[in-house]
mmCIF file of C-alpha atoms in Angstrom:
data_model
loop_
_atom_site.group_PDB
_atom_site.id
_atom_site.type_symbol
_atom_site.label_atom_id
_atom_site.label_comp_id
_atom_site.label_asym_id
_atom_site.label_seq_id
_atom_site.Cartn_x
_atom_site.Cartn_y
_atom_site.Cartn_z
ATOM 1 C CA UNK A 1 46.380 140.693 132.720
ATOM 2 C CA UNK A 2 46.772 137.002 131.839
ATOM 3 C CA UNK A 3 46.854 137.820 128.111
ATOM 4 C CA UNK A 4 49.532 140.481 128.736
ATOM 5 C CA UNK A 5 51.751 137.998 130.659
ATOM 6 C CA UNK A 6 51.397 135.342 127.936
ATOM 7 C CA UNK A 7 52.310 137.886 125.235
ATOM 8 C CA UNK A 8 55.380 139.062 127.182
ATOM 9 C CA UNK A 9 56.553 135.445 127.549
ATOM 10 C CA UNK A 10 56.040 134.755 123.840
ATOM 11 C CA UNK A 11 57.875 137.907 122.770
ATOM 12 C CA UNK A 12 60.759 137.070 125.155
ATOM 13 C CA UNK A 13 60.911 133.523 123.789
ATOM 14 C CA UNK A 14 61.041 134.683 120.141
ATOM 15 C CA UNK A 15 63.669 137.345 120.943
ATOM 16 C CA UNK A 16 65.839 134.722 122.666
ATOM 17 C CA UNK A 17 65.512 132.311 119.734
ATOM 18 C CA UNK A 18 66.575 135.018 117.290
ATOM 19 C CA UNK A 19 69.534 135.896 119.505
ATOM 20 C CA UNK A 20 70.588 132.239 119.822
ATOM 21 C CA UNK A 21 70.547 131.635 116.075
ATOM 22 C CA UNK A 22 72.739 134.676 115.393
ATOM 23 C CA UNK A 23 75.188 133.913 118.237
ATOM 24 C CA UNK A 24 78.733 132.886 117.412
ATOM 25 C CA UNK A 25 80.322 132.969 120.829
ATOM 26 C CA UNK A 26 83.916 132.473 121.704
ATOM 27 C CA UNK A 27 84.384 131.986 125.409
ATOM 28 C CA UNK A 28 88.115 132.305 125.072
ATOM 29 C CA UNK A 29 90.113 134.278 122.562
ATOM 30 C CA UNK A 30 93.514 134.047 124.273
ATOM 31 C CA UNK A 31 95.827 131.679 122.422
ATOM 32 C CA UNK A 32 96.786 128.454 124.186
ATOM 33 C CA UNK A 33 99.009 125.686 122.806
ATOM 34 C CA UNK A 34 97.047 123.198 124.925
ATOM 35 C CA UNK A 35 93.885 123.826 122.881
ATOM 36 C CA UNK A 36 95.556 122.043 119.939
ATOM 37 C CA UNK A 37 94.888 118.676 121.608
ATOM 38 C CA UNK A 38 91.549 116.924 121.019
ATOM 39 C CA UNK A 39 88.569 119.226 120.555
ATOM 40 C CA UNK A 40 90.175 122.078 122.499
ATOM 41 C CA UNK A 41 89.750 123.492 125.977
ATOM 42 C CA UNK A 42 86.479 122.263 127.520
ATOM 43 C CA UNK A 43 84.418 125.021 129.113
ATOM 44 C CA UNK A 44 82.456 124.426 132.325
ATOM 45 C CA UNK A 45 78.696 124.937 132.671
ATOM 46 C CA UNK A 46 78.990 127.551 135.422
ATOM 47 C CA UNK A 47 77.787 131.111 134.985
ATOM 48 C CA UNK A 48 79.469 134.161 136.518
ATOM 49 C CA UNK A 49 77.921 133.605 139.947
ATOM 50 C CA UNK A 50 79.157 129.982 139.937
ATOM 51 C CA UNK A 51 82.644 130.795 138.632
ATOM 52 C CA UNK A 52 83.090 133.540 141.239
ATOM 53 C CA UNK A 53 82.533 130.876 143.927
ATOM 54 C CA UNK A 54 85.074 128.456 142.424
ATOM 55 C CA UNK A 55 82.513 126.571 140.318
ATOM 56 C CA UNK A 56 80.100 125.995 143.223
ATOM 57 C CA UNK A 57 76.468 125.691 142.274
ATOM 58 C CA UNK A 58 75.165 122.362 143.454
ATOM 59 C CA UNK A 59 73.205 123.657 146.454
ATOM 60 C CA UNK A 60 72.858 127.354 145.750
ATOM 61 C CA UNK A 61 69.773 129.026 144.363
ATOM 62 C CA UNK A 62 68.959 132.647 143.677
ATOM 63 C CA UNK A 63 65.969 134.792 142.883
ATOM 64 C CA UNK A 64 67.943 136.767 140.296
ATOM 65 C CA UNK A 65 70.446 134.302 138.842
ATOM 66 C CA UNK A 66 69.993 131.082 136.892
ATOM 67 C CA UNK A 67 71.590 127.948 138.361
ATOM 68 C CA UNK A 68 72.269 125.745 135.356
ATOM 69 C CA UNK A 69 74.698 123.464 137.207
ATOM 70 C CA UNK A 70 71.857 121.994 139.284
ATOM 71 C CA UNK A 71 68.551 122.448 137.420
ATOM 72 C CA UNK A 72 66.439 121.371 140.413
ATOM 73 C CA UNK A 73 67.491 124.694 142.002
ATOM 74 C CA UNK A 74 65.676 126.555 139.215
ATOM 75 C CA UNK A 75 62.595 126.339 141.432
ATOM 76 C CA UNK A 76 64.303 128.420 144.134
ATOM 77 C CA UNK A 77 62.175 131.475 143.357
ATOM 78 C CA UNK A 78 58.857 129.594 143.352
ATOM 79 C CA UNK A 79 57.666 131.052 146.684
ATOM 80 C CA UNK A 80 58.531 134.681 145.946
ATOM 81 C CA UNK A 81 56.704 137.561 144.354
ATOM 82 C CA UNK A 82 59.038 136.991 141.398
ATOM 83 C CA UNK A 83 57.417 133.669 140.465
ATOM 84 C CA UNK A 84 56.494 135.166 137.073
ATOM 85 C CA UNK A 85 59.852 136.827 136.385
ATOM 86 C CA UNK A 86 61.776 136.110 133.182
ATOM 87 C CA UNK A 87 65.527 136.136 133.821
ATOM 88 C CA UNK A 88 68.111 136.872 131.139
ATOM 89 C CA UNK A 89 71.864 136.529 131.686
ATOM 90 C CA UNK A 90 74.820 137.089 129.418
ATOM 91 C CA UNK A 91 78.494 136.856 130.225
ATOM 92 C CA UNK A 92 81.720 138.171 128.781
ATOM 93 C CA UNK A 93 84.992 136.465 129.575
ATOM 94 C CA UNK A 94 88.450 137.966 129.316
ATOM 95 C CA UNK A 95 91.651 136.039 129.668
ATOM 96 C CA UNK A 96 95.370 136.713 129.845
ATOM 97 C CA UNK A 97 97.953 133.934 129.599
ATOM 98 C CA UNK A 98 101.700 134.027 129.981
ATOM 99 C CA UNK A 99 103.433 131.028 128.450
ATOM 100 C CA UNK A 100 107.107 130.562 129.253
ATOM 101 C CA UNK A 101 109.812 128.216 128.066
ATOM 102 C CA UNK A 102 113.514 128.181 128.803
ATOM 103 C CA UNK A 103 114.195 130.368 125.770
ATOM 104 C CA UNK A 104 111.208 132.720 125.522
ATOM 105 C CA UNK A 105 108.012 134.072 127.016
ATOM 106 C CA UNK A 106 104.743 135.028 125.328
ATOM 107 C CA UNK A 107 101.670 136.882 126.582
ATOM 108 C CA UNK A 108 98.292 136.251 124.955
ATOM 109 C CA UNK A 109 95.147 138.226 125.805
ATOM 110 C CA UNK A 110 91.585 138.075 124.558
ATOM 111 C CA UNK A 111 87.927 138.471 125.384
ATOM 112 C CA UNK A 112 84.638 137.279 124.005
ATOM 113 C CA UNK A 113 80.994 136.541 124.633
ATOM 114 C CA UNK A 114 80.751 133.648 127.058
ATOM 115 C CA UNK A 115 77.048 132.770 127.252
ATOM 116 C CA UNK A 116 73.468 133.822 126.588
ATOM 117 C CA UNK A 117 70.819 132.306 128.865
ATOM 118 C CA UNK A 118 67.187 133.058 129.632
ATOM 119 C CA UNK A 119 64.860 131.460 132.158
ATOM 120 C CA UNK A 120 61.121 131.765 132.622
ATOM 121 C CA UNK A 121 58.298 130.029 134.494
ATOM 122 C CA UNK A 122 56.077 127.710 132.474
ATOM 123 C CA UNK A 123 53.653 127.038 135.347
ATOM 124 C CA UNK A 124 53.986 129.419 138.288
ATOM 125 C CA UNK A 125 55.451 127.692 141.369
ATOM 126 C CA UNK A 126 55.599 124.320 139.560
ATOM 127 C CA UNK A 127 57.767 124.394 136.408
ATOM 128 C CA UNK A 128 60.664 126.658 135.399
ATOM 129 C CA UNK A 129 62.571 126.380 132.100
ATOM 130 C CA UNK A 130 65.932 127.706 130.891
ATOM 131 C CA UNK A 131 67.318 127.988 127.362
ATOM 132 C CA UNK A 132 70.921 128.837 126.750
ATOM 133 C CA UNK A 133 73.882 128.843 124.435
ATOM 134 C CA UNK A 134 77.536 128.768 125.401
ATOM 135 C CA UNK A 135 80.835 127.450 124.131
ATOM 136 C CA UNK A 136 81.401 123.778 124.936
ATOM 137 C CA UNK A 137 85.006 123.656 123.703
ATOM 138 C CA UNK A 138 87.273 126.370 122.295
ATOM 139 C CA UNK A 139 90.431 126.033 120.255
ATOM 140 C CA UNK A 140 92.872 128.870 119.480
ATOM 141 C CA UNK A 141 96.534 128.128 118.834
ATOM 142 C CA UNK A 142 99.488 129.135 116.662
ATOM 143 C CA UNK A 143 102.448 126.738 117.019
ATOM 144 C CA UNK A 144 105.808 127.181 115.273
ATOM 145 C CA UNK A 145 108.591 124.618 115.665
ATOM 146 C CA UNK A 146 111.266 122.689 113.821
ATOM 147 C CA UNK A 147 111.717 118.955 113.618
ATOM 148 C CA UNK A 148 114.559 116.914 112.099
ATOM 149 C CA UNK A 149 113.905 115.136 108.806
ATOM 150 C CA UNK A 150 115.174 111.551 109.260
ATOM 151 C CA UNK A 151 118.149 110.646 107.071
ATOM 152 C CA UNK A 152 118.593 114.128 105.559
ATOM 153 C CA UNK A 153 120.479 116.041 108.231
ATOM 154 C CA UNK A 154 118.111 119.018 107.830
ATOM 155 C CA UNK A 155 115.135 120.338 109.761
ATOM 156 C CA UNK A 156 111.607 121.115 108.661
ATOM 157 C CA UNK A 157 109.852 124.252 109.869
ATOM 158 C CA UNK A 158 106.311 123.390 111.040
ATOM 159 C CA UNK A 159 103.535 125.944 111.540
ATOM 160 C CA UNK A 160 100.203 124.774 113.025
ATOM 161 C CA UNK A 161 97.328 127.249 113.276
ATOM 162 C CA UNK A 162 93.840 126.527 114.526
ATOM 163 C CA UNK A 163 90.848 128.373 115.928
ATOM 164 C CA UNK A 164 87.175 127.702 116.438
ATOM 165 C CA UNK A 165 85.091 125.638 118.771
ATOM 166 C CA UNK A 166 81.868 123.839 119.494
ATOM 167 C CA UNK A 167 78.872 125.770 120.808
ATOM 168 C CA UNK A 168 76.307 124.121 123.034
ATOM 169 C CA UNK A 169 72.586 124.845 122.899
ATOM 170 C CA UNK A 170 70.807 123.484 125.976
ATOM 171 C CA UNK A 171 67.463 123.423 127.724
ATOM 172 C CA UNK A 172 67.134 122.920 131.489
ATOM 173 C CA UNK A 173 63.930 122.439 133.419
ATOM 174 C CA UNK A 174 63.105 122.435 137.107
ATOM 175 C CA UNK A 175 59.951 120.894 138.556
ATOM 176 C CA UNK A 176 58.422 121.155 142.006
ATOM 177 C CA UNK A 177 57.036 117.768 143.113
ATOM 178 C CA UNK A 178 56.058 118.912 146.600
ATOM 179 C CA UNK A 179 56.793 121.748 149.035
ATOM 180 C CA UNK A 180 60.345 120.538 149.753
ATOM 181 C CA UNK A 181 61.145 118.280 146.773
ATOM 182 C CA UNK A 182 62.354 119.650 143.437
ATOM 183 C CA UNK A 183 63.817 117.778 140.470
ATOM 184 C CA UNK A 184 65.488 119.007 137.311
ATOM 185 C CA UNK A 185 67.016 117.895 134.058
ATOM 186 C CA UNK A 186 69.267 119.369 131.377
ATOM 187 C CA UNK A 187 69.408 118.299 127.749
#
């Protein structure tokens, strides 16, 4: 039985690594002129259960869902029959934006893979680890405008196009120090 559990954990770990290295996620495909500034629109760390509660996740734990906002809550399932359960979560995000100016209006829609995360116990009731990949920042814009050319009396037509982003690979760990004290870290 112990050998079977170790093999299942190893196979899950290798499958997750292969998935992570082939992942090219875009958390947001809808165009936004604001993503042209800096590195783009910064994505939060919350998963679907956190986003559906307005980003809350500091004090919530779940037997079925990973809490990567507060890694000390990863130990939430330590006293259940699911102490050996490997959890896998993936999310898809869709977005629709309407951008209006005095002269025009534009609607932009898109969808994409938002995150891939797996969590598993290292030592039952003592140590739980999470590996994940998600977009950190996303950029997708197509700007068209004119600007006067100084001293010429004419205007230049400018077209700026950009897309891409920065993906984040992270590892979180939760540790149980005593019956009521848990700590966690994310790197």
